[in-house]
């Protein structure tokens, strides 16, 4: 009964004119970003963080969330029509979606992606509404020791699930933790690692790092690898799937939704991991695996359902525990902190309007995407053909203005440029920047909880093992770390990521 009254509160909040408007702006912008290869939701949300300063917290988060799950829809459009995924989670959609387009079934493939995404988004929203409150209640019992152990587990999981070399992932985590130490020590009041720059006495601004590494880094990388995009189907017909099509996609959509919902909650998981896992699962359970890669509708339905479910269930640990499961959730936490909201289980009790308004808006956003995306397919087709070198000057100016507006400081712009160069270097060295961003966000929080736990226990480090929940999470982190370092598991992990590539 309480859940129903909370959902009614969320419905009242989400259905206000401005919140509906920001939800629509978010999903349309997200779709456009997903359609344009090379500029994903992480870079876009990073660039738009300064804009959210002037918005109410609920509207800001509704818009940013809309960009994230809207990009999952948009990414499938380019994957199907151009064989060039606009979003990393749509890479596997291109394998069968593009083949369907070549066979004259582009409309069927796009409709499959839209229906699967809507169903998965609806289920994930229900799961969020059902499981988030009890998880938040449990988290309210957490002390500093439990929070520290939870963050350790989160960082270890993000290393395990990061692409590429384990050594690179560890290095990026440590770099993020070190960057998080820059600024003034909370306990002693002394500055640390500022190297004589008073501008970073309060620490490096999260927006500067995010916009540099993900915004400018992406721009430089995309300019270095700009490709000509040719659209397979200029006009898309046959958007209504037949009864046979619906029968074929039903089971893959259900499997993808379940798998994506589970994987979205994991640290380092989210939409991309879910879509790859769903494609592998569909290929394994199919009676005719040889059809995959040649235009199998299941190869579109499963991954597209999984990536949308994963995108939305990744909000569960962010909203209930204050722990980001992927870079976009780290940016959402940054947006909450900028709005003066402390992420964690207290959000549900102290900000119920924000919590439930955001959850209900996700279902409304998915409905907008289903209703608007297919009729606007002609617009998305035209956007695909826009050369990237026409877009990047506007993106660059937007980044510079956004960062400057934070503190009216040119130092921040130079710092962003430095992180942009670093972001490009990371790409060249095959170092995924996501673990660095998670380390940067979680580092100061880990330090704070570590110090609190040690103060309460009067310096007794065994407090982390003497409390059952804390000990369980540390043991899980240790098992996870030991298993991934085992030669057999490590080899399997490398093979999995090579298949994804």
Coordinates of N, CA and C in Angstrom, one line a residue, residues 47 219 389-401:
X47 N 28.8 17.2 -20.4 CA 28.8 18.6 -20.9 C 27.6 19.3 -20.4
X219 N 36.1 13.8 -28.5 CA 36.2 14.6 -29.7 C 37.5 14.4 -30.5
X389 N 33.1 16.5 -38.4 CA 33.9 17.7 -38.3 C 33.1 19.0 -38.3
X390 N 31.8 18.9 -38.7 CA 30.9 20.0 -38.5 C 30.4 20.2 -37.1
X391 N 30.3 19.0 -36.4 CA 29.7 19.0 -35.1 C 30.7 19.5 -34.0
X392 N 32.0 19.0 -34.1 CA 33.0 19.2 -33.0 C 33.2 20.6 -32.6
X393 N 33.3 21.7 -33.5 CA 33.5 23.0 -33.0 C 32.5 23.5 -32.0
X394 N 31.2 23.1 -32.3 CA 30.1 23.5 -31.4 C 30.2 22.8 -30.1
X395 N 30.6 21.5 -30.1 CA 30.7 20.7 -28.9 C 31.9 21.3 -28.0
X396 N 33.0 21.7 -28.7 CA 34.1 22.3 -28.0 C 33.8 23.6 -27.3
X397 N 33.1 24.4 -28.0 CA 32.7 25.7 -27.5 C 31.8 25.5 -26.3
X398 N 30.8 24.6 -26.4 CA 29.9 24.3 -25.4 C 30.6 23.8 -24.1
X399 N 31.6 22.9 -24.3 CA 32.4 22.4 -23.2 C 33.1 23.5 -22.5
X400 N 33.7 24.4 -23.2 CA 34.5 25.5 -22.6 C 33.6 26.5 -21.9
X401 N 32.5 26.8 -22.4 CA 31.5 27.7 -21.8 C 31.0 27.1 -20.5

